[in-house]
Amino acid sequence: MAEAPTALLTTADGRPLKAALATAQARARRRAFLLVLPLLAFVLLTFLIPIVYMLKRSFEHDGFASSAPALAAWFDANPDFDPNNPPEEAYAALVQDLARMQVEKTTGIAGTRINYSVPGSISLFKKGAREAASLTPPFKESLPALDKEWARPALWRGMASASHVYTAEFYKVALDLKLTDNGWARGQDNERIYLYLFAKTFLISAIITLLCLLLAFPVAHLLATLPMAKSSLLMILVLLPFWTSLLVRTTSWIALLQEQGVVNNMLVALGLVDDSGRLAMMYNMTGTIVAMTHVLLPFMILPLYSVMRVIPPSYARAARSLGATSWTTFRRVYLPQTLPGIAAGSLLVFILAVGYYITPALVGGADGQLISNLIAFHMSKSNWSLAAAIAGMLLASILLLYWLYDRLIGIDRLKFG
Amino acid sequence: MKKTLILTTALVSFGFAANADVTVMSWGGAYGAAQTEAHVKPWSAKTGNPAIMVDSDNPAPAIKAMVEAGNVTVDVASVEYADAIRLCDEGILEPIDAASLPPAPDGTPATEDFLPGAITECGVSTDIWSNIFAYDSSKFSGDNVPRTAADFFDLEKFPGKRGLRKGAKAVLEFALLGDGVPAAEVYDVLNTPEGVDRAFAKLDTIKDQVVWWEAGAQPPQLLADGEVVMTTAYNGRIFNAAMTEGKPFVIVWDGQIYENEMYVVPKGAPNKDLAMDFIRYATSTEGLRAQAQQISYGPARKSSFAEPIVFKDGKTVMAPHLPTAPENLGNALETSSDFWVDHDAELNERFQSWLAQ
């Protein structure tokens, strides 16, 4: 069968149409890319690079490796040494490094690095470095004579681990492990805090998300179905708190809910509670949940509203006319159509709640503390690597949830407005 | 990586890299205002160099970030004592030559005029502040008023809620002082596992009556609202609420825990020489006096007390309101920066875990 010669379509100047089209499209794409470029650069510079840098910090620390080269070299040569009884060469390398730290003024950096896993090391290193030059061999005896801590197996394990620039140590600490004389082990009950706070943070965030959904759904429905004039007025009432400073809203909840606050005073005046039995609604978990629910409510209302507004009321009417009860209509017809809004709102509120810091700090009291408060604590105490490790775990768990969410609900069903 | 960090920090710090010659970073609020009035404005007027004050939640992590990123926009920072030591150890701060500090008016060298520990390798004390506890005198009066740290933990004699700072530092020491440990032995006791247990056991006795605060402005508010009957606080905040707002607050000095606040110069400060000149001016006998006229934190120089210091209202004599007044030092403890540099993270984890139980 002979192939029919296809007439090649060309443009007016004789170029094949296909090629001309491709060039034109490429040009348009380049122009579009140039328009997006500023945003891309901005996101890269202020978002992605800091995150990468933070993650890098969570497993990188050269404080000890760079200030104790002799000992680091010895650890490299003897990876299987016995921390319970390190040989004289190890002590000699350590004393040599201590003397060097004193000259180079790196005692603090090295001590701080070891202190992360073996508390008490900063002053130990300072003392050791001051005396290092006057110590005499055998160092295996003279150094522990200065302070018996120098012979502690945990310290040697800590130094061996810190002599590498890259380490998983900060993640171990963030998983409530403690460096003991026998290696990394689960800390004592009264010292474990991070995993517990992770669990609590996710639980509280889930409760807040649920409360926001329950409160926001009817409001959003009302907003979507009322005539324009009334719904605009209502919308302002929703947005007004949204525009108010977070601190103002948090402190007004304190004024309302504290023991001598407005709500308790009213209950006492009405005789509903006794003056000595005022309700504790602030500086505890209740306070955190109430204040955070209020602060995050608009993030649920707005996506729900934008989805509900475009649901044609005729669907529900059709269902009713076909004999469905109002409950069935809601469950089978209306609710499924609002799912993209519910999904978007829940995701927004949950992710914001997980990282919330200032509200729990102000109203949390003893048991309303969240994981972000500990990140802030380690930032302020300049243990940035541990803060980065906890933040990294938080980021990982949110990405995991996002992935689960995508598998279960599907990210393409998300609708923000 | 360093370069990118510089870029990002440059973006962030864009805002206050203003064209002032000397930038001083402090804690804001009444405290920052006091340093502005006592040090920044007069120094600027005297030397003709423009100087500005910028506020921070805590200047220490801020300057550490700047130095690490290689983009320092602050010349002088006011930091806590333990931070002045820690950052100096980490090489974040410029050393300050103690011999260059101005002598007292009578010629006593600065190193002898300052109280012991008030000058460190990289910092000079701007004042001595204290963790005290205060009560509302409308709740307790006559003979039945709290007088000692032990009274703070006595729920039978003084029923009602207590305010305590949410953190291990100064709280564990206070618990031991309240348990009858003499001030001189507190850190020896706290350095043992049994001592830490003892401190937490003492806190256990009032745990369900405690309202925890975090920001320095909270305790006067808690007292004023009647949320607590007594609370630990920074002494200057209580003094200010009592003086300028007329609140009936009384400070109990027994069991006070005091420490120096330090002026430091971050490494790579854009105007290092001017910064040093600023510190020499601010920590002179007169400079420290001037700050104590603004807020009730004590000067760390003996010569600053040569004449009575009068509060800015023109009538209140400051001496009895300062942590360093002899009558207030009866049962007082100086914070051990060595102890907290070593144990801050460890004890705070224990503290958070104890709170959550």
mmCIF file of C-alpha atoms in Angstrom, chain B:
data_model
loop_
_atom_site.group_PDB
_atom_site.id
_atom_site.type_symbol
_atom_site.label_atom_id
_atom_site.label_comp_id
_atom_site.label_asym_id
_atom_site.label_seq_id
_atom_site.Cartn_x
_atom_site.Cartn_y
_atom_site.Cartn_z
ATOM 1 C CA MET B 1 25.634 27.203 52.761
ATOM 2 C CA LYS B 2 27.052 30.047 54.781
ATOM 3 C CA LYS B 3 26.452 32.396 51.902
ATOM 4 C CA THR B 4 22.813 31.451 51.618
ATOM 5 C CA LEU B 5 22.370 31.887 55.332
ATOM 6 C CA ILE B 6 23.877 35.337 55.032
ATOM 7 C CA LEU B 7 21.414 36.111 52.289
ATOM 8 C CA THR B 8 18.410 34.940 54.254
ATOM 9 C CA THR B 9 19.533 36.700 57.400
ATOM 10 C CA ALA B 10 20.207 39.809 55.398
ATOM 11 C CA LEU B 11 16.590 39.746 54.280
ATOM 12 C CA VAL B 12 15.350 39.240 57.806
ATOM 13 C CA SER B 13 17.578 41.819 59.428
ATOM 14 C CA PHE B 14 16.965 44.315 56.659
ATOM 15 C CA GLY B 15 14.420 46.027 58.884
ATOM 16 C CA PHE B 16 16.652 47.319 61.601
ATOM 17 C CA ALA B 17 19.973 47.603 59.830
ATOM 18 C CA ALA B 18 19.187 51.298 59.907
ATOM 19 C CA ASN B 19 21.896 53.876 59.418
ATOM 20 C CA ALA B 20 22.353 54.593 63.126
ATOM 21 C CA ASP B 21 25.960 54.422 64.211
ATOM 22 C CA VAL B 22 25.512 52.330 67.319
ATOM 23 C CA THR B 23 22.720 49.793 67.828
ATOM 24 C CA VAL B 24 21.941 48.550 71.319
ATOM 25 C CA MET B 25 19.703 45.499 71.708
ATOM 26 C CA SER B 26 17.804 44.909 74.931
ATOM 27 C CA TRP B 27 14.621 43.375 76.350
ATOM 28 C CA GLY B 28 12.140 46.170 75.663
ATOM 29 C CA GLY B 29 9.403 47.156 78.105
ATOM 30 C CA ALA B 30 10.203 49.123 81.246
ATOM 31 C CA TYR B 31 13.694 47.639 81.226
ATOM 32 C CA GLY B 32 14.618 48.680 77.705
ATOM 33 C CA ALA B 33 13.134 52.116 78.386
ATOM 34 C CA ALA B 34 15.326 52.472 81.474
ATOM 35 C CA GLN B 35 18.477 51.651 79.509
ATOM 36 C CA THR B 36 17.443 54.006 76.715
ATOM 37 C CA GLU B 37 16.957 56.916 79.109
ATOM 38 C CA ALA B 38 19.994 56.176 81.264
ATOM 39 C CA HIS B 39 22.546 55.087 78.644
ATOM 40 C CA VAL B 40 21.614 55.375 74.981
ATOM 41 C CA LYS B 41 20.303 58.954 74.884
ATOM 42 C CA PRO B 42 22.931 60.555 77.192
ATOM 43 C CA TRP B 43 25.817 58.735 75.471
ATOM 44 C CA SER B 44 24.558 59.851 72.102
ATOM 45 C CA ALA B 45 24.183 63.444 73.332
ATOM 46 C CA LYS B 46 27.642 63.425 74.885
ATOM 47 C CA THR B 47 29.621 61.925 72.031
ATOM 48 C CA GLY B 48 27.515 63.141 69.126
ATOM 49 C CA ASN B 49 27.246 59.600 67.713
ATOM 50 C CA PRO B 50 23.718 58.586 66.815
ATOM 51 C CA ALA B 51 22.585 55.506 68.707
ATOM 52 C CA ILE B 52 19.358 53.517 68.715
ATOM 53 C CA MET B 53 17.767 50.915 70.945
ATOM 54 C CA VAL B 54 16.129 47.836 69.426
ATOM 55 C CA ASP B 55 13.935 45.388 71.355
ATOM 56 C CA SER B 56 14.130 41.624 71.493
ATOM 57 C CA ASP B 57 12.462 38.815 73.449
ATOM 58 C CA ASN B 58 15.907 37.689 74.419
ATOM 59 C CA PRO B 59 18.959 39.282 72.789
ATOM 60 C CA ALA B 60 21.242 36.263 73.354
ATOM 61 C CA PRO B 61 19.873 33.912 70.653
ATOM 62 C CA ALA B 62 19.449 36.883 68.325
ATOM 63 C CA ILE B 63 23.105 37.889 68.412
ATOM 64 C CA LYS B 64 24.212 34.277 68.202
ATOM 65 C CA ALA B 65 22.236 33.941 64.978
ATOM 66 C CA MET B 66 23.794 37.124 63.605
ATOM 67 C CA VAL B 67 27.362 36.104 64.408
ATOM 68 C CA GLU B 68 26.880 32.623 62.943
ATOM 69 C CA ALA B 69 25.453 34.108 59.767
ATOM 70 C CA GLY B 70 28.314 36.609 59.552
ATOM 71 C CA ASN B 71 25.930 39.554 59.387
ATOM 72 C CA VAL B 72 26.052 41.420 62.684
ATOM 73 C CA THR B 73 23.886 44.520 62.914
ATOM 74 C CA VAL B 74 23.986 44.970 66.688
ATOM 75 C CA ASP B 75 26.883 46.647 68.509
ATOM 76 C CA VAL B 76 25.900 46.166 72.125
ATOM 77 C CA ALA B 77 23.484 43.646 73.647
ATOM 78 C CA SER B 78 22.096 43.239 77.140
ATOM 79 C CA VAL B 79 22.092 39.537 78.057
ATOM 80 C CA GLU B 80 21.678 37.319 81.111
ATOM 81 C CA TYR B 81 24.794 36.420 83.063
ATOM 82 C CA ALA B 82 24.819 32.730 82.110
ATOM 83 C CA ASP B 83 24.389 33.693 78.435
ATOM 84 C CA ALA B 84 27.296 36.165 78.660
ATOM 85 C CA ILE B 85 29.476 33.285 79.882
ATOM 86 C CA ARG B 86 28.152 30.695 77.458
ATOM 87 C CA LEU B 87 28.339 32.890 74.356
ATOM 88 C CA CYS B 88 31.828 34.029 75.357
ATOM 89 C CA ASP B 89 32.897 30.372 75.623
ATOM 90 C CA GLU B 90 31.432 29.724 72.197
ATOM 91 C CA GLY B 91 33.427 32.583 70.694
ATOM 92 C CA ILE B 92 30.354 34.666 69.864
ATOM 93 C CA LEU B 93 31.453 37.732 71.867
ATOM 94 C CA GLU B 94 34.313 40.225 71.782
ATOM 95 C CA PRO B 95 36.485 40.188 74.914
ATOM 96 C CA ILE B 96 36.235 43.396 76.942
ATOM 97 C CA ASP B 97 39.369 44.839 78.498
ATOM 98 C CA ALA B 98 38.483 45.287 82.171
ATOM 99 C CA ALA B 99 41.419 47.677 82.654
ATOM 100 C CA SER B 100 39.888 50.113 80.180
ATOM 101 C CA LEU B 101 36.731 50.599 82.250
ATOM 102 C CA PRO B 102 36.620 54.010 83.947
ATOM 103 C CA PRO B 103 37.643 54.096 87.615
ATOM 104 C CA ALA B 104 35.352 55.307 90.408
ATOM 105 C CA PRO B 105 35.338 59.091 91.041
ATOM 106 C CA ASP B 106 37.720 58.584 93.971
ATOM 107 C CA GLY B 107 40.195 56.800 91.731
ATOM 108 C CA THR B 108 39.443 53.195 92.749
ATOM 109 C CA PRO B 109 40.081 51.002 89.684
ATOM 110 C CA ALA B 110 36.957 49.519 88.085
ATOM 111 C CA THR B 111 38.064 45.956 88.833
ATOM 112 C CA GLU B 112 37.923 46.738 92.558
ATOM 113 C CA ASP B 113 34.915 49.024 92.391
ATOM 114 C CA PHE B 114 32.679 46.386 90.781
ATOM 115 C CA LEU B 115 31.229 43.650 92.973
ATOM 116 C CA PRO B 116 32.905 40.243 92.569
ATOM 117 C CA GLY B 117 31.854 38.506 89.346
ATOM 118 C CA ALA B 118 30.332 41.643 87.786
ATOM 119 C CA ILE B 119 33.067 41.821 85.134
ATOM 120 C CA THR B 120 33.666 38.717 83.014
ATOM 121 C CA GLU B 121 35.889 38.087 80.040
ATOM 122 C CA CYS B 122 33.293 39.364 77.576
ATOM 123 C CA GLY B 123 30.750 41.269 79.652
ATOM 124 C CA VAL B 124 30.268 44.074 82.133
ATOM 125 C CA SER B 125 27.323 44.226 84.528
ATOM 126 C CA THR B 126 24.687 46.840 83.791
ATOM 127 C CA ASP B 127 22.647 46.002 86.881
ATOM 128 C CA ILE B 128 21.776 43.315 89.406
ATOM 129 C CA TRP B 129 18.202 42.052 89.223
ATOM 130 C CA SER B 130 16.446 39.547 91.353
ATOM 131 C CA ASN B 131 13.808 36.825 91.474
ATOM 132 C CA ILE B 132 11.742 37.655 94.545
ATOM 133 C CA PHE B 133 8.252 36.792 95.665
ATOM 134 C CA ALA B 134 5.558 39.361 96.296
ATOM 135 C CA TYR B 135 2.101 39.305 97.824
ATOM 136 C CA ASP B 136 -0.991 41.459 97.720
ATOM 137 C CA SER B 137 -1.187 43.327 101.047
ATOM 138 C CA SER B 138 -4.973 43.545 100.769
ATOM 139 C CA LYS B 139 -5.093 39.727 101.113
ATOM 140 C CA PHE B 140 -2.728 39.376 104.068
ATOM 141 C CA SER B 141 -2.284 42.034 106.739
ATOM 142 C CA GLY B 142 -1.295 42.654 110.336
ATOM 143 C CA ASP B 143 0.995 40.046 111.812
ATOM 144 C CA ASN B 144 -0.102 37.288 109.500
ATOM 145 C CA VAL B 145 1.965 38.210 106.451
ATOM 146 C CA PRO B 146 4.462 36.044 104.546
ATOM 147 C CA ARG B 147 8.012 36.876 105.579
ATOM 148 C CA THR B 148 10.191 33.965 104.454
ATOM 149 C CA ALA B 149 10.640 31.679 101.471
ATOM 150 C CA ALA B 150 9.162 28.898 103.643
ATOM 151 C CA ASP B 151 5.921 30.895 103.948
ATOM 152 C CA PHE B 152 5.519 30.766 100.174
ATOM 153 C CA PHE B 153 5.161 26.983 100.447
ATOM 154 C CA ASP B 154 2.940 27.118 103.560
ATOM 155 C CA LEU B 155 -0.581 26.570 102.246
ATOM 156 C CA GLU B 156 -2.083 26.217 105.730
ATOM 157 C CA LYS B 157 -0.946 29.550 107.070
ATOM 158 C CA PHE B 158 -1.419 31.353 103.755
ATOM 159 C CA PRO B 159 -4.067 29.616 101.682
ATOM 160 C CA GLY B 160 -4.494 30.624 98.062
ATOM 161 C CA LYS B 161 -2.931 30.209 94.646
ATOM 162 C CA ARG B 162 0.743 30.838 93.970
ATOM 163 C CA GLY B 163 2.430 32.167 90.848
ATOM 164 C CA LEU B 164 5.723 30.565 89.787
ATOM 165 C CA ARG B 165 7.854 30.972 86.687
ATOM 166 C CA LYS B 166 7.484 28.044 84.306
ATOM 167 C CA GLY B 167 11.078 26.867 84.135
ATOM 168 C CA ALA B 168 13.655 25.115 86.237
ATOM 169 C CA LYS B 169 16.022 28.030 86.803
ATOM 170 C CA ALA B 170 15.461 29.984 90.057
ATOM 171 C CA VAL B 171 12.430 27.776 90.810
ATOM 172 C CA LEU B 172 14.397 24.746 92.011
ATOM 173 C CA GLU B 173 16.682 26.970 94.088
ATOM 174 C CA PHE B 174 13.666 28.723 95.565
ATOM 175 C CA ALA B 175 12.094 25.381 96.500
ATOM 176 C CA LEU B 176 15.253 24.370 98.356
ATOM 177 C CA LEU B 177 15.440 27.747 100.112
ATOM 178 C CA GLY B 178 11.812 27.264 101.084
ATOM 179 C CA ASP B 179 12.689 23.823 102.403
ATOM 180 C CA GLY B 180 15.203 25.347 104.789
ATOM 181 C CA VAL B 181 18.425 24.783 102.862
ATOM 182 C CA PRO B 182 20.850 27.641 103.710
ATOM 183 C CA ALA B 183 21.644 29.823 100.693
ATOM 184 C CA ALA B 184 25.331 28.900 100.780
ATOM 185 C CA GLU B 185 24.508 25.197 100.360
ATOM 186 C CA VAL B 186 21.771 25.374 97.740
ATOM 187 C CA TYR B 187 23.944 24.543 94.725
ATOM 188 C CA ASP B 188 25.800 21.803 96.582
ATOM 189 C CA VAL B 189 22.472 20.168 97.350
ATOM 190 C CA LEU B 190 21.106 20.749 93.847
ATOM 191 C CA ASN B 191 24.200 19.166 92.335
ATOM 192 C CA THR B 192 23.136 15.756 93.687
ATOM 193 C CA PRO B 193 20.266 13.610 92.380
ATOM 194 C CA GLU B 194 18.773 13.537 95.912
ATOM 195 C CA GLY B 195 18.890 17.341 96.020
ATOM 196 C CA VAL B 196 16.976 17.604 92.740
ATOM 197 C CA ASP B 197 14.418 15.094 94.067
ATOM 198 C CA ARG B 198 14.119 17.151 97.233
ATOM 199 C CA ALA B 199 13.438 20.331 95.253
ATOM 200 C CA PHE B 200 10.739 18.621 93.189
ATOM 201 C CA ALA B 201 9.240 17.077 96.327
ATOM 202 C CA LYS B 202 8.929 20.575 97.804
ATOM 203 C CA LEU B 203 7.284 21.828 94.618
ATOM 204 C CA ASP B 204 4.918 18.840 94.782
ATOM 205 C CA THR B 205 3.490 20.219 98.025
ATOM 206 C CA ILE B 206 2.024 23.257 96.214
ATOM 207 C CA LYS B 207 1.773 21.913 92.656
ATOM 208 C CA ASP B 208 -2.031 21.924 92.440
ATOM 209 C CA GLN B 209 -2.162 25.516 93.689
ATOM 210 C CA VAL B 210 0.319 26.967 91.212
ATOM 211 C CA VAL B 211 -0.388 29.267 88.282
ATOM 212 C CA TRP B 212 2.670 29.169 85.996
ATOM 213 C CA TRP B 213 3.872 32.335 84.274
ATOM 214 C CA GLU B 214 6.383 32.834 81.475
ATOM 215 C CA ALA B 215 6.662 36.516 80.598
ATOM 216 C CA GLY B 216 7.912 39.049 83.156
ATOM 217 C CA ALA B 217 4.784 41.164 82.725
ATOM 218 C CA GLN B 218 2.491 38.334 83.836
ATOM 219 C CA PRO B 219 3.086 38.121 87.633
ATOM 220 C CA PRO B 220 2.017 41.719 88.461
ATOM 221 C CA GLN B 221 -1.066 41.097 86.306
ATOM 222 C CA LEU B 222 -1.863 37.816 88.095
ATOM 223 C CA LEU B 223 -1.567 39.585 91.454
ATOM 224 C CA ALA B 224 -3.679 42.525 90.306
ATOM 225 C CA ASP B 225 -6.413 40.217 88.974
ATOM 226 C CA GLY B 226 -6.508 38.303 92.254
ATOM 227 C CA GLU B 227 -5.639 35.112 90.355
ATOM 228 C CA VAL B 228 -2.877 34.426 92.882
ATOM 229 C CA VAL B 229 -2.281 35.637 96.433
ATOM 230 C CA MET B 230 1.500 35.586 96.023
ATOM 231 C CA THR B 231 3.867 35.064 93.133
ATOM 232 C CA THR B 232 7.530 34.989 92.262
ATOM 233 C CA ALA B 233 8.512 37.846 89.950
ATOM 234 C CA TYR B 234 11.355 40.049 88.767
ATOM 235 C CA ASN B 235 11.665 42.682 91.471
ATOM 236 C CA GLY B 236 11.646 45.650 89.053
ATOM 237 C CA ARG B 237 8.252 44.658 87.643
ATOM 238 C CA ILE B 238 6.636 44.554 91.085
ATOM 239 C CA PHE B 239 8.326 47.819 92.062
ATOM 240 C CA ASN B 240 7.048 49.510 88.919
ATOM 241 C CA ALA B 241 3.492 48.246 89.427
ATOM 242 C CA ALA B 242 3.557 49.427 93.043
ATOM 243 C CA MET B 243 5.109 52.832 92.313
ATOM 244 C CA THR B 244 3.574 53.916 89.057
ATOM 245 C CA GLU B 245 0.219 52.155 89.311
ATOM 246 C CA GLY B 246 -0.199 52.302 93.085
ATOM 247 C CA LYS B 247 -0.829 48.559 93.482
ATOM 248 C CA PRO B 248 -0.703 47.223 97.075
ATOM 249 C CA PHE B 249 2.118 44.784 96.331
ATOM 250 C CA VAL B 250 4.770 43.930 98.926
ATOM 251 C CA ILE B 251 8.098 42.326 98.046
ATOM 252 C CA VAL B 252 9.521 39.624 100.325
ATOM 253 C CA TRP B 253 13.298 39.651 100.008
ATOM 254 C CA ASP B 254 13.931 36.513 102.051
ATOM 255 C CA GLY B 255 15.069 33.831 99.635
ATOM 256 C CA GLN B 256 15.716 36.248 96.760
ATOM 257 C CA ILE B 257 17.834 34.867 93.913
ATOM 258 C CA TYR B 258 19.798 37.596 92.163
ATOM 259 C CA GLU B 259 22.156 37.845 89.213
ATOM 260 C CA ASN B 260 24.013 40.332 87.029
ATOM 261 C CA GLU B 261 22.698 41.500 83.684
ATOM 262 C CA MET B 262 25.572 42.012 81.255
ATOM 263 C CA TYR B 263 26.397 44.347 78.408
ATOM 264 C CA VAL B 264 28.280 42.443 75.715
ATOM 265 C CA VAL B 265 29.637 43.161 72.232
ATOM 266 C CA PRO B 266 28.964 40.511 69.564
ATOM 267 C CA LYS B 267 31.968 39.424 67.522
ATOM 268 C CA GLY B 268 32.114 41.379 64.278
ATOM 269 C CA ALA B 269 30.021 44.290 65.581
ATOM 270 C CA PRO B 270 29.999 46.996 62.878
ATOM 271 C CA ASN B 271 31.134 49.717 65.307
ATOM 272 C CA LYS B 272 33.203 47.797 67.782
ATOM 273 C CA ASP B 273 35.212 50.764 69.089
ATOM 274 C CA LEU B 274 32.143 52.916 69.589
ATOM 275 C CA ALA B 275 30.432 49.948 71.252
ATOM 276 C CA MET B 276 33.280 49.667 73.738
ATOM 277 C CA ASP B 277 33.065 53.399 74.382
ATOM 278 C CA PHE B 278 29.327 53.027 74.975
ATOM 279 C CA ILE B 279 29.915 50.242 77.488
ATOM 280 C CA ARG B 280 32.588 52.299 79.275
ATOM 281 C CA TYR B 281 30.110 55.166 79.539
ATOM 282 C CA ALA B 282 27.103 53.045 80.541
ATOM 283 C CA THR B 283 28.931 51.069 83.202
ATOM 284 C CA SER B 284 30.647 54.071 84.743
ATOM 285 C CA THR B 285 29.677 55.046 88.276
ATOM 286 C CA GLU B 286 27.262 57.647 86.922
ATOM 287 C CA GLY B 287 25.927 55.421 84.135
ATOM 288 C CA LEU B 288 24.914 52.680 86.547
ATOM 289 C CA ARG B 289 23.398 55.250 88.928
ATOM 290 C CA ALA B 290 21.362 56.713 86.088
ATOM 291 C CA GLN B 291 19.848 53.326 85.262
ATOM 292 C CA ALA B 292 18.942 52.664 88.902
ATOM 293 C CA GLN B 293 17.005 55.940 88.884
ATOM 294 C CA GLN B 294 14.762 54.453 86.207
ATOM 295 C CA ILE B 295 14.115 50.946 87.520
ATOM 296 C CA SER B 296 14.810 49.148 90.798
ATOM 297 C CA TYR B 297 17.689 46.997 89.624
ATOM 298 C CA GLY B 298 20.898 47.629 91.543
ATOM 299 C CA PRO B 299 24.207 48.998 90.245
ATOM 300 C CA ALA B 300 27.095 46.548 90.515
ATOM 301 C CA ARG B 301 29.585 49.291 91.441
ATOM 302 C CA LYS B 302 30.101 50.207 95.083
ATOM 303 C CA SER B 303 30.844 53.820 94.154
ATOM 304 C CA SER B 304 27.387 54.224 92.571
ATOM 305 C CA PHE B 305 25.943 54.248 96.093
ATOM 306 C CA ALA B 306 28.111 57.159 97.310
ATOM 307 C CA GLU B 307 25.053 59.399 97.193
ATOM 308 C CA PRO B 308 21.445 58.230 97.624
ATOM 309 C CA ILE B 309 19.806 57.168 94.351
ATOM 310 C CA VAL B 310 16.388 58.733 93.815
ATOM 311 C CA PHE B 311 13.699 57.229 91.536
ATOM 312 C CA LYS B 312 12.548 59.237 88.528
ATOM 313 C CA ASP B 313 9.480 60.396 90.483
ATOM 314 C CA GLY B 314 11.895 62.637 92.418
ATOM 315 C CA LYS B 315 11.079 61.422 95.925
ATOM 316 C CA THR B 316 11.458 57.654 96.347
ATOM 317 C CA VAL B 317 14.896 56.693 97.640
ATOM 318 C CA MET B 318 15.891 53.560 95.737
ATOM 319 C CA ALA B 319 18.333 51.960 98.181
ATOM 320 C CA PRO B 320 15.844 49.820 100.141
ATOM 321 C CA HIS B 321 14.214 48.619 96.889
ATOM 322 C CA LEU B 322 17.388 47.267 95.322
ATOM 323 C CA PRO B 323 18.358 43.578 95.491
ATOM 324 C CA THR B 324 21.796 44.636 96.709
ATOM 325 C CA ALA B 325 20.581 46.615 99.755
ATOM 326 C CA PRO B 326 22.232 45.093 102.864
ATOM 327 C CA GLU B 327 18.873 44.543 104.572
ATOM 328 C CA ASN B 328 17.641 42.601 101.521
ATOM 329 C CA LEU B 329 20.677 40.322 101.358
ATOM 330 C CA GLY B 330 19.938 38.543 104.660
ATOM 331 C CA ASN B 331 18.960 35.237 103.065
ATOM 332 C CA ALA B 332 19.876 35.764 99.431
ATOM 333 C CA LEU B 333 21.349 33.500 96.786
ATOM 334 C CA GLU B 334 23.372 34.502 93.748
ATOM 335 C CA THR B 335 22.471 32.442 90.679
ATOM 336 C CA SER B 336 25.308 30.099 89.791
ATOM 337 C CA SER B 337 25.929 30.496 86.098
ATOM 338 C CA ASP B 338 28.350 27.547 86.190
ATOM 339 C CA PHE B 339 25.626 25.283 87.494
ATOM 340 C CA TRP B 340 23.047 26.402 84.948
ATOM 341 C CA VAL B 341 25.399 26.376 81.981
ATOM 342 C CA ASP B 342 25.956 22.696 82.786
ATOM 343 C CA HIS B 343 22.482 21.588 83.820
ATOM 344 C CA ASP B 344 19.970 23.865 82.133
ATOM 345 C CA ALA B 345 18.820 21.437 79.452
ATOM 346 C CA GLU B 346 18.852 18.379 81.700
ATOM 347 C CA LEU B 347 16.896 19.947 84.579
ATOM 348 C CA ASN B 348 14.475 21.650 82.272
ATOM 349 C CA GLU B 349 13.573 18.341 80.630
ATOM 350 C CA ARG B 350 12.966 16.925 84.095
ATOM 351 C CA PHE B 351 10.931 20.008 84.974
ATOM 352 C CA GLN B 352 8.727 19.778 81.863
ATOM 353 C CA SER B 353 8.216 16.094 82.488
ATOM 354 C CA TRP B 354 7.297 16.811 86.125
ATOM 355 C CA LEU B 355 4.821 19.481 84.992
ATOM 356 C CA ALA B 356 3.124 17.065 82.626
ATOM 357 C CA GLN B 357 2.660 14.301 85.211
#
